[in-house]
Coordinates of C-alpha atoms in Angstrom, one line a residue:
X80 CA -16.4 5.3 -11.7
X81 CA -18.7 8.2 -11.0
X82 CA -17.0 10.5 -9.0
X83 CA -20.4 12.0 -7.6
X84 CA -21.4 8.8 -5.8
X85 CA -19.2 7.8 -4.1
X86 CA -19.6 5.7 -0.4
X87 CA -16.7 5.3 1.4
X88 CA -18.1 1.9 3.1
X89 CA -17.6 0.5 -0.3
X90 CA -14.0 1.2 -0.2
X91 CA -11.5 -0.9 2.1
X92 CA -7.5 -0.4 3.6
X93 CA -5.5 -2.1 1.1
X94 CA -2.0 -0.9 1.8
X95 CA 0.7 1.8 1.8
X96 CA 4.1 3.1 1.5
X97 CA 6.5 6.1 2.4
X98 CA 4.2 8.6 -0.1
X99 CA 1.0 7.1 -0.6
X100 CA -1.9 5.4 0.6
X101 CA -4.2 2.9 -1.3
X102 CA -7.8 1.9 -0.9
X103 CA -9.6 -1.2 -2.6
X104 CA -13.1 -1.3 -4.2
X105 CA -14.9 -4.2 -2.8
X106 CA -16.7 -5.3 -5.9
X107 CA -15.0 -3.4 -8.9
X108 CA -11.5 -4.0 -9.9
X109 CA -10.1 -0.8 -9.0
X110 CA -8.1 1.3 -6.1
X111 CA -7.4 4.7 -5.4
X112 CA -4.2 5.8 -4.3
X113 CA -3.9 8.9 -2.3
X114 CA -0.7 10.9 -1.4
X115 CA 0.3 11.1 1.8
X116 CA 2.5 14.2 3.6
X117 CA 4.1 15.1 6.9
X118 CA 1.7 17.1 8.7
X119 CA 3.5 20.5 8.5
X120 CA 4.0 20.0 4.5
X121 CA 0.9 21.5 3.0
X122 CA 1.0 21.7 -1.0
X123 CA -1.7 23.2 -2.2
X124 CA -4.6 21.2 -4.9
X125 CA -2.7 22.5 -8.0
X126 CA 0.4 20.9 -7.0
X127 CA -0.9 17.7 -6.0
X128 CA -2.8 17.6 -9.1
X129 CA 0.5 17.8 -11.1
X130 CA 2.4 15.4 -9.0
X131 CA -0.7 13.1 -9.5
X132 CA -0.1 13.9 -13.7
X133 CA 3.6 13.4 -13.3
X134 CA 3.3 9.7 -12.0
X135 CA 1.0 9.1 -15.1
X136 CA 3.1 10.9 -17.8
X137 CA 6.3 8.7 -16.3
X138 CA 4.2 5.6 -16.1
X139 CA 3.1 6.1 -19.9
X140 CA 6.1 7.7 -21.5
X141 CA 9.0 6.1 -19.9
X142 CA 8.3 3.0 -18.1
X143 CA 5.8 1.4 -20.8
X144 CA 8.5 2.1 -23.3
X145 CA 11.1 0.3 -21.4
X146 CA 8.9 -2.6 -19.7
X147 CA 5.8 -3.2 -21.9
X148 CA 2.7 -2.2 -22.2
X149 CA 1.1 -5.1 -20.9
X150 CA 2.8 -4.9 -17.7
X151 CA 2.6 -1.1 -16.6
X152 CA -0.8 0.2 -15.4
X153 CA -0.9 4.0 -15.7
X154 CA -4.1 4.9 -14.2
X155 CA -5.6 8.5 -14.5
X156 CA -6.1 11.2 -11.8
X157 CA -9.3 11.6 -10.9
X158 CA -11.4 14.4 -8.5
X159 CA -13.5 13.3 -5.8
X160 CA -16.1 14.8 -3.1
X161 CA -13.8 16.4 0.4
X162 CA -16.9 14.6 2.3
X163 CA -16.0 11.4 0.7
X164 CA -12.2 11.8 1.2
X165 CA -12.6 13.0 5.0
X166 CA -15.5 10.2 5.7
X167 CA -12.4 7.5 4.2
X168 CA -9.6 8.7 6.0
X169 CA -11.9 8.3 9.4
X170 CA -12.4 4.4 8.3
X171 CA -9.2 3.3 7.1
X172 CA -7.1 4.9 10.2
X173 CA -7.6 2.3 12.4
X174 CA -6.1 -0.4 10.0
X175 CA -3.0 1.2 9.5
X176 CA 0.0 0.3 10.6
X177 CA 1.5 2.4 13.5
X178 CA 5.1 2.8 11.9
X179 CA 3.3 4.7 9.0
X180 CA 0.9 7.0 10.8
X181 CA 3.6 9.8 10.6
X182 CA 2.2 11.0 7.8
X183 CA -1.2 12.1 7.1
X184 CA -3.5 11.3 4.3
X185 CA -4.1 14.5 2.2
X186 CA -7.5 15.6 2.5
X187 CA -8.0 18.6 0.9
X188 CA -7.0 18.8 -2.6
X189 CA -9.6 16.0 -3.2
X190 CA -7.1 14.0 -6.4
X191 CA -6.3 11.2 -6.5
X192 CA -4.9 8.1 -8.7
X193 CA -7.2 5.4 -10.3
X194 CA -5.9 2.4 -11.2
X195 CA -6.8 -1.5 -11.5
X196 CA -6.4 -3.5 -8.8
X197 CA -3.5 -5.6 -9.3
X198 CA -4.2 -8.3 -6.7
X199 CA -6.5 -9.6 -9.8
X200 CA -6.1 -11.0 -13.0
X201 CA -6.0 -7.8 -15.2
X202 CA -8.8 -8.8 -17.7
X203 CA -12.4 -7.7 -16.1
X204 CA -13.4 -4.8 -14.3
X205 CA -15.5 -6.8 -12.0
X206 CA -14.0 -8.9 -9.1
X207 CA -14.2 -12.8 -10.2
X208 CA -16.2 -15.2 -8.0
X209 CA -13.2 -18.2 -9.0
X210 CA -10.9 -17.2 -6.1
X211 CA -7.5 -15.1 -6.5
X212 CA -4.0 -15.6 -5.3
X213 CA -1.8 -12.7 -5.8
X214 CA 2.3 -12.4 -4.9
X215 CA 3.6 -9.0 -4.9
X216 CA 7.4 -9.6 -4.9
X217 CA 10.0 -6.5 -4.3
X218 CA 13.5 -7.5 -5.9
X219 CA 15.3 -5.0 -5.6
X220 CA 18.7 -4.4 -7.2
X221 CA 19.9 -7.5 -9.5
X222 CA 23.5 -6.5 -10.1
X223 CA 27.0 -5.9 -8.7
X224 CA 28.3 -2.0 -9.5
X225 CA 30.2 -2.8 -13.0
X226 CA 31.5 1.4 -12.2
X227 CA 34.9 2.1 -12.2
X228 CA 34.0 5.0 -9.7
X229 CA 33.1 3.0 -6.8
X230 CA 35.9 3.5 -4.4
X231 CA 35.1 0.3 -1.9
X232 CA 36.3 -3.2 -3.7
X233 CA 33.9 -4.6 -1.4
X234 CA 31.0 -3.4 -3.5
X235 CA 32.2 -5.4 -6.4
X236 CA 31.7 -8.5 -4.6
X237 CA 28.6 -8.2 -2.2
X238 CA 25.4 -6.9 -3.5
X239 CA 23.9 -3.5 -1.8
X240 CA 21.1 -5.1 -0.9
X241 CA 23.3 -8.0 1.2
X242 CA 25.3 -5.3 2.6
X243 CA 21.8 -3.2 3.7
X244 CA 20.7 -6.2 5.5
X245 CA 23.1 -5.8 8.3
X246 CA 22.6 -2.0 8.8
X247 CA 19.0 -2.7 9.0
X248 CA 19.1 -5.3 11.4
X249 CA 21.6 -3.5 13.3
X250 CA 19.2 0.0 13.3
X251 CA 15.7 -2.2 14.5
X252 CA 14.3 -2.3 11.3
X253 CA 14.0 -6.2 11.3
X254 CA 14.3 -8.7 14.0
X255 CA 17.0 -10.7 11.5
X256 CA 18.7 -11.0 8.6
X257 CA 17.4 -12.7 5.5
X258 CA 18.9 -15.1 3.4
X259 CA 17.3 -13.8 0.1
X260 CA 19.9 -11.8 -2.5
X261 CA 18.5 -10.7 -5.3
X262 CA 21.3 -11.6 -7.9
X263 CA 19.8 -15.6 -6.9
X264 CA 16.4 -14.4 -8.1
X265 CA 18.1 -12.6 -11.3
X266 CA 20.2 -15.4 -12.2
X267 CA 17.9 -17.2 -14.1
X268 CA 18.9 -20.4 -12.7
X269 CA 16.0 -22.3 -11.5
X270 CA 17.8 -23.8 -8.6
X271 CA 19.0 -20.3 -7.6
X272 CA 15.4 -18.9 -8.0
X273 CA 14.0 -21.3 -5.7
X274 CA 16.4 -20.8 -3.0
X275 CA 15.7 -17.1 -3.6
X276 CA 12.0 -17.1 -3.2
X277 CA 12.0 -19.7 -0.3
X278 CA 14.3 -17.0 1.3
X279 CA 11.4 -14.7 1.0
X280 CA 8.8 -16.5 2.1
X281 CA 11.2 -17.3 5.0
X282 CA 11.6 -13.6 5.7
X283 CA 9.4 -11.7 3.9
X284 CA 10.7 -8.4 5.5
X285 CA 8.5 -5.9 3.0
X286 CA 10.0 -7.8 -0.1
X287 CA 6.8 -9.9 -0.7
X288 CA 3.4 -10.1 0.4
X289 CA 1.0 -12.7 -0.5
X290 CA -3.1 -11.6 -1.2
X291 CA -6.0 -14.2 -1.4
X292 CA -9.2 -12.1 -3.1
X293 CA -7.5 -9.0 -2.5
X294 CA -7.1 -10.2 1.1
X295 CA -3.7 -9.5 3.0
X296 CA -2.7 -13.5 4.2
X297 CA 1.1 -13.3 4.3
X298 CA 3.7 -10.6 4.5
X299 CA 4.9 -8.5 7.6
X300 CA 4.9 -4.7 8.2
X301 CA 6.8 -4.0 9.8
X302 CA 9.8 -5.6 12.9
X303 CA 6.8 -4.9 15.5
X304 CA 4.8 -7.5 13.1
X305 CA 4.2 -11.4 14.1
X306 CA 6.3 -14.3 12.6
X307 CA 5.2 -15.7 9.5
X308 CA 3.5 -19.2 9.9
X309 CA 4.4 -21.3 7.1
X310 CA 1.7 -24.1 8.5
X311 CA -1.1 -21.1 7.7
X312 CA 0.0 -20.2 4.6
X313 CA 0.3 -23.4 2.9
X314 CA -3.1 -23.8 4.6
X315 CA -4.9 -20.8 2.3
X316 CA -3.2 -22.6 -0.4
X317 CA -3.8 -25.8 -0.3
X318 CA -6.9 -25.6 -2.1
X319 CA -5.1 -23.5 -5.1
X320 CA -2.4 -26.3 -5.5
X321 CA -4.2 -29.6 -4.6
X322 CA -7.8 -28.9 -5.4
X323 CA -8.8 -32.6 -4.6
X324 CA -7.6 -32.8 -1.3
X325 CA -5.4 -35.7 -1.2
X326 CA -2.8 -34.1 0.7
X327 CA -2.9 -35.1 4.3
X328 CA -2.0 -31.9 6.6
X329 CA 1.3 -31.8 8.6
X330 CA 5.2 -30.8 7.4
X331 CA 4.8 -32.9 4.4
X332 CA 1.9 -31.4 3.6
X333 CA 3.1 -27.4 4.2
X334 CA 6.7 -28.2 2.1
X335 CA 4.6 -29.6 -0.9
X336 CA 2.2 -26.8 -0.8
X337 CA 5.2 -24.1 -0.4
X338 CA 7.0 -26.0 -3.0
X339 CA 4.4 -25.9 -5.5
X340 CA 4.1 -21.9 -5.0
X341 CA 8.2 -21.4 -5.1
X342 CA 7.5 -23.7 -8.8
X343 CA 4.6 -21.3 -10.4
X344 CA 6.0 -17.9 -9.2
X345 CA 9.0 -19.0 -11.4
X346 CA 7.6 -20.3 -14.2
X347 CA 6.2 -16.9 -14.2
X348 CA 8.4 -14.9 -13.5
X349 CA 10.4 -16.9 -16.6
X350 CA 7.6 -15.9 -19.5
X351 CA 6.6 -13.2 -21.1
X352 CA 6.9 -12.2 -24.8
X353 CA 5.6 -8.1 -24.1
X354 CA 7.6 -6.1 -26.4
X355 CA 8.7 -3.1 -24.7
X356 CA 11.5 -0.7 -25.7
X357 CA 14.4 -2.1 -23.4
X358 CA 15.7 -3.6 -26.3
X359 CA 17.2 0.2 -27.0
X360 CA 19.3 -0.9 -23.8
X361 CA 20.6 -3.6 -25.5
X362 CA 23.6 -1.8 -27.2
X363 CA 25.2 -0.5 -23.3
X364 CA 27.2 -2.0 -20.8
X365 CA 25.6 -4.9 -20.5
X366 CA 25.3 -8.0 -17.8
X367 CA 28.8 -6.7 -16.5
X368 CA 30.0 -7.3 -12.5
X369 CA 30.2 -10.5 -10.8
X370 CA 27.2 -12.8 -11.4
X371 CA 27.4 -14.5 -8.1
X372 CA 27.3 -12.0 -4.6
X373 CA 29.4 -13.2 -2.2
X374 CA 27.5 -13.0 0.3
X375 CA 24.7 -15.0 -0.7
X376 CA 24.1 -17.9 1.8
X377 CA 23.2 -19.9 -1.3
X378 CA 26.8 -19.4 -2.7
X379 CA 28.3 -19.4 0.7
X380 CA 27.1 -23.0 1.5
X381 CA 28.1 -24.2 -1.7
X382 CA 31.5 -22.7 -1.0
X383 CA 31.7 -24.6 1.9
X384 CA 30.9 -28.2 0.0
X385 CA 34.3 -27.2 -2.4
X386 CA 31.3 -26.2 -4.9
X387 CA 31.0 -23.3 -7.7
X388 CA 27.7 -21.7 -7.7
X389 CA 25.4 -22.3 -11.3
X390 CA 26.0 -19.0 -12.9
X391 CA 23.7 -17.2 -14.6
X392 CA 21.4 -19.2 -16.9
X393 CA 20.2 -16.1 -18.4
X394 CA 17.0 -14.6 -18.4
X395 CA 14.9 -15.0 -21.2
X396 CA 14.8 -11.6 -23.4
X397 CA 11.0 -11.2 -23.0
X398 CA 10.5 -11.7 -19.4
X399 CA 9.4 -9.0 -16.6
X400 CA 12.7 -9.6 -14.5
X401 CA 14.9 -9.3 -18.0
X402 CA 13.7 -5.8 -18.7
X403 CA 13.6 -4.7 -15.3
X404 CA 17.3 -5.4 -14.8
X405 CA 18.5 -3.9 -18.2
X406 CA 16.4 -0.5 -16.8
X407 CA 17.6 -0.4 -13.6
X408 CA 21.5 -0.7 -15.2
X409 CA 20.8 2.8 -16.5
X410 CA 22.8 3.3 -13.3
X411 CA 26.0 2.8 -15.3
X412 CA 28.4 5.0 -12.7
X413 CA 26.7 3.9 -9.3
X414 CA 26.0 6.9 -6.5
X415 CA 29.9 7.5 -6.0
X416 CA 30.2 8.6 -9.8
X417 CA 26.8 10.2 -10.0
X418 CA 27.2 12.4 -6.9
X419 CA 30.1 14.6 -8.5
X420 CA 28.0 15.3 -11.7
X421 CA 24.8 16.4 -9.6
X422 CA 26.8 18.8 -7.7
X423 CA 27.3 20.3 -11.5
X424 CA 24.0 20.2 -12.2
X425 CA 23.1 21.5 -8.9
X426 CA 25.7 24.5 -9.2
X427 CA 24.1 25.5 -12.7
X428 CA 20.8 25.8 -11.0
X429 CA 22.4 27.8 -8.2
X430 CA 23.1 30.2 -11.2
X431 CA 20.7 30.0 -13.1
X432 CA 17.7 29.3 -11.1
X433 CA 14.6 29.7 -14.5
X434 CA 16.9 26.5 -16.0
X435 CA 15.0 24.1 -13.9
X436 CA 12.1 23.6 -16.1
X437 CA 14.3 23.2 -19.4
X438 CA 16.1 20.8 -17.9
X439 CA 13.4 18.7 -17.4
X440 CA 13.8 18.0 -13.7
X441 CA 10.7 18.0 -12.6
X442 CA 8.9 17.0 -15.4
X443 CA 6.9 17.0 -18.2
X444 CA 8.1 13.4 -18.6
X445 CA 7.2 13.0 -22.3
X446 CA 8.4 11.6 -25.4
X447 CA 12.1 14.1 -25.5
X448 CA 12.8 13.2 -21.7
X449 CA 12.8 9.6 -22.9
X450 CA 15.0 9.4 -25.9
X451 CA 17.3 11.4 -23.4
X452 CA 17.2 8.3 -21.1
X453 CA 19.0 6.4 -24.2
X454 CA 22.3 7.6 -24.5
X455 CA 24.2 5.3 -22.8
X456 CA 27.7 6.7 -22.9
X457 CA 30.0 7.4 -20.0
X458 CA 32.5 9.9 -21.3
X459 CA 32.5 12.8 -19.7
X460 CA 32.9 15.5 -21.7
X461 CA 32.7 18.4 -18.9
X462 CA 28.6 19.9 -20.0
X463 CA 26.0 20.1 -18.0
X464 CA 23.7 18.4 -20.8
X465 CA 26.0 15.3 -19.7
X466 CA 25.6 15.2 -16.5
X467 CA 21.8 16.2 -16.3
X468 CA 21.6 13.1 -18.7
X469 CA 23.2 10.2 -16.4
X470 CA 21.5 11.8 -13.1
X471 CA 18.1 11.3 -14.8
X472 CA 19.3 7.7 -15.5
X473 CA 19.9 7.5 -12.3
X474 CA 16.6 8.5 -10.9
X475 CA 15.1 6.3 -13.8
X476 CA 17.2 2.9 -12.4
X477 CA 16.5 3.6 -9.0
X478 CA 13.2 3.3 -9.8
X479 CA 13.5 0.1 -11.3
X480 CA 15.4 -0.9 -8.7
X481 CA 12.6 -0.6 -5.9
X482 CA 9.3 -0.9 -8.3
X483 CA 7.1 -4.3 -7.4
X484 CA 6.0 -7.2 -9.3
X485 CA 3.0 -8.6 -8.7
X486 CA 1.7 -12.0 -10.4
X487 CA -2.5 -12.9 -10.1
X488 CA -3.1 -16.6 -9.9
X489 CA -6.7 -18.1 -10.9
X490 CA -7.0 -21.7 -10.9
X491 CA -8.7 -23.0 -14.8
X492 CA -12.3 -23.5 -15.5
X493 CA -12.8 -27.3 -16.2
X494 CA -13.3 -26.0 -19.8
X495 CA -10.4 -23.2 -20.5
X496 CA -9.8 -23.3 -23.8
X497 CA -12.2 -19.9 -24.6
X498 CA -9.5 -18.7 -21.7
X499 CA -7.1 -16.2 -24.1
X500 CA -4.9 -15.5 -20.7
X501 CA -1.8 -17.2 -20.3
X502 CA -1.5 -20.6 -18.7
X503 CA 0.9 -21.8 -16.1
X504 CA 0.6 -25.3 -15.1
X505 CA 1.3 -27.0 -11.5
X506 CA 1.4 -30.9 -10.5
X507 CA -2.1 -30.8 -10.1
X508 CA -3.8 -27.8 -11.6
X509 CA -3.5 -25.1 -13.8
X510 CA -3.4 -21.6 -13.7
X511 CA -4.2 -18.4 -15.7
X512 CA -2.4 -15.3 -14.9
X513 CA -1.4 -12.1 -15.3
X514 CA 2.0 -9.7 -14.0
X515 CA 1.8 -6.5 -13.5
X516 CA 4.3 -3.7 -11.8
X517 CA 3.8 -0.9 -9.8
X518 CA 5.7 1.1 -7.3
X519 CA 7.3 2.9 -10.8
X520 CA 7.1 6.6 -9.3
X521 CA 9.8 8.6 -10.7
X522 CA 12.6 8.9 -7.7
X523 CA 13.0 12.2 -6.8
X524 CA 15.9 15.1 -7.9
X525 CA 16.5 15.8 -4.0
X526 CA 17.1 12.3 -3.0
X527 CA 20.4 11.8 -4.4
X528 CA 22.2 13.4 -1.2
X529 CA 20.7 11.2 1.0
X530 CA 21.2 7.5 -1.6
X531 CA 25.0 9.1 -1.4
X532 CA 25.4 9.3 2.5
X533 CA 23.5 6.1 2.9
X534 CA 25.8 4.3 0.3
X535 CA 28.5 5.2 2.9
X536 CA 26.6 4.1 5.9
X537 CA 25.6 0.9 4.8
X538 CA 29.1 0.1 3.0
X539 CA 31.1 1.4 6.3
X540 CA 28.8 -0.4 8.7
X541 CA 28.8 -3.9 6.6
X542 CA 32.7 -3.2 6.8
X543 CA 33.6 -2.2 10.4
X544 CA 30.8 -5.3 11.4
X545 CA 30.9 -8.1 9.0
X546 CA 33.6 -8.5 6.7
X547 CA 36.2 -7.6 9.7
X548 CA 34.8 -10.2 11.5
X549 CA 35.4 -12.4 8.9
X550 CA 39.3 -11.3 8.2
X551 CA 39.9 -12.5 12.2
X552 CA 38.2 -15.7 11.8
X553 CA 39.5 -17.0 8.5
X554 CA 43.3 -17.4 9.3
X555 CA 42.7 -19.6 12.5
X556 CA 40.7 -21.9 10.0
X557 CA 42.8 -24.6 8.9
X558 CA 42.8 -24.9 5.4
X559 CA 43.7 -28.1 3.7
X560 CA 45.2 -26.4 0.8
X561 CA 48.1 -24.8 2.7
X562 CA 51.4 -26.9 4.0
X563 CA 51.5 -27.2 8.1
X564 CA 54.3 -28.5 10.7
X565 CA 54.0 -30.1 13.6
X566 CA 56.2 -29.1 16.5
X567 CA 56.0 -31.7 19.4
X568 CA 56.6 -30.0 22.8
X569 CA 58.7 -31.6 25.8
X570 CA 55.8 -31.6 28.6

């Protein structure tokens, strides 16, 4: 990319989160992602610059070790023209979404990240003419706290994310609650998977969004944002899935097509032979906690039939969703067990101020800070060094816990076999693909107050709401299982 010529009416909205903002080439394979900041935060272009080097040193150091190579994307920070920055920030204001206009594009330093666009098969640099599906999935947390520390036995039966459903509803954040859980997707049983993902093309929430040639075609933005229209969807996919056409339109027509999708994604989601470094996981704690959340609508109806839900098949070793789950269960105390020994780390600093470079806290995120990662012990032996160690697993598992997956689609040439990507297959056509993950910023020090007072919130509310409503109603249920006598009354 040369840096001097740059034309911003080359460059398109692609999307955004809480910190960043990302723009899409229209012909080359490539984004820029910008930082975004309230508009009383200043930093100044050194800073940026380094926060910009941080993400890549993580990316490259940490979370290619742990998840593969051929999965993480590190990009490199890269200057551009203040003309070109200010002239982009005009075009792309218009497209973005109101709920996200609280922060402002920053403008002045002139950085910013380049990486490949992952809504297309990661092989060329050039856009494809064949056409591109592309489904960025957000799972989220996969397991049940296994911690001795939590303090609420309700978080060893229902997931977090379960749990944060009814908060979020309750606060306007969505219009309703979704039937996904993530321990379905994580399972590894198909059956479970399906019902999963059909859960989140249901209620997509910000948990998946669906991209045809880089084009936005299905996911919401927000609650404000129009309900998803299965009938369109299966419509832009039809051609994918049933190139020849001889699907009539209609119902029939929208669950085949859906069906098909549900089919691929998991097929994908169930490969993968990339050799990262998880396997140094290996020797913790393990697929401990309940397999099954309790709250699961997918487990709740079998409950009803008198059935057990299909445990965990297992996910294969080498698969994306594998090693995601074994990083994110660097989290081996959950928040209530890690808040205690960032308070020590935090007091230490209060003393000795200069120690928060040694310590690694903000970086540089290099070969040391990794092997660190590694000890997976849980006895506390009083140190700081301890302490600093599990709250930088921490920040490392909540990554993992809210990075995104995202899986290009391209429908096989008639003749594929000089095609070196791999192939899934559906009922009537094939696919090569590639998976990819991003959202893998390092979380930050500072957020570990908040993730412990929301922890309370979302537990409390799902408590004072949900489960008591359940207590009241379950005893005037009559259950078959317990004896009963009739009393006849003199009327």
């Amino acid at each position: 990319m040369d840096e001097g010529k740059m034309d911003e009416n080359e460059w398109g909205y692609h999307g955004e989160g809480n910190k960043s903002l990302v723009v899409a080439h229209a012909q080359r394979c490539v984004v820029l992602r910008f930082l975004k900041f309230p508009p009383n935060r200043k930093k100044t272009s050194e800073e940026i610059f380094q926060h910009l080097q941080n993400i890549v040193d993580f990316g490259k150091n940490v979370m290619k070790e742990f998840l593969g190579e051929n999965y993480v994307h590190c990009g490199e920070v890269v200057q551009l023209p203040l003309d070109f920055v200010k002239q982009l920030c005009l075009k792309v204001q218009c497209e973005r979404p109101e709920s996200r206009c609280d922060k402002d594009l920053d403008t002045l330093s002139g950085y910013a990240l380049c990486l490949p666009n992952l809504a297309r098969l990661q092989t060329y640099h050039f856009a494809e003419h064949r056409p591109i599906l592309c489904v960025e999935i957000k799972p989220k947390c996969g397991f049940i706290p296994f911690s001795s520390d939590v303090t609420h036995e309700m978080k060893h039966k229902v997931c977090r994310y379960c749990m944060h459903q009814h908060l979020k509803v309750a606060t306007g954040k969505w219009k309703q609650i979704s039937k996904y859980c993530p321990l379905d997707l994580y399972s590894g049983n198909k059956q479970r998977m399906y019902f999963a993902l059909k859960s989140l093309l249901q209620e997509a929430q910000n948990n998946l969004k669906i991209f045809k040639n880089g084009e936005l075609i299905y996911g919401c933005k927000d609650a404000r944002s129009p309900v998803t229209d299965w009938s369109e969807l299966a419509h832009h996919l039809k051609p994918f899935f049933f190139p020849s056409n001889g699907l009539a339109s209609g119902p029939h027509c929208t669950r085949a097509v859906i069906r098909e999708l549900v089919r691929v994604i998991t097929r994908v989601l169930l490969s993968g032979s990339d050799k990262g470094r998880a396997g140094a996981l290996r020797s913790g704690p393990g697929l401990r906690g309940p397999p099954v959340c309790e709250a699961s609508p997918f487990s709740r109806s079998l409950r009803c039939q008198g059935k057990n839900t299909p445990e965990r098949s297992g996910l294969p070793k080498g698969c994306l969703l594998y090693k995601t789950l074994q990083v994110q269960m660097l989290d081996l105390l959950d928040i209530e067990g890690l808040y205690p020994l960032y308070r020590r780390v935090e007091r230490y600093l209060e003393e000795f101020p200069e120690e928060r470079k040694t310590l690694q806290i903000d970086g540089p995120y290099d070969e040391a800070f990794y092997q660190r990662l590694l000890d997976l012990s849980t006895e506390d032996d009083g140190t700081v060094a301890f302490a600093l160690t599990k709250v930088q697993q921490y920040r490392v598992a909540m990554t993992a816990k809210d990075c995104s997956i995202m899986i290009a689609l391209s429908p096989c040439l008639q003749d594929a076999s000089s095609d070196q990507r791999p192939i899934v297959p559906s009922s009537r056509s094939r696919f090569a693909f590639s998976v990819s993950v991003l959202d893998l910023d390092l979380k930050p020090y500072e957020s570990i107050p908040h993730q412990y007072k929301l922890d309370g919130k979302i537990v409390n509310y799902y408590l004072k709401t949900v489960h008591a409503k359940d207590a009241t109603v379950m005893p005037t249920r009559f259950k078959e299982s317990e004896d009963c006598t009739l009393v006849l009354h003199k009327v």
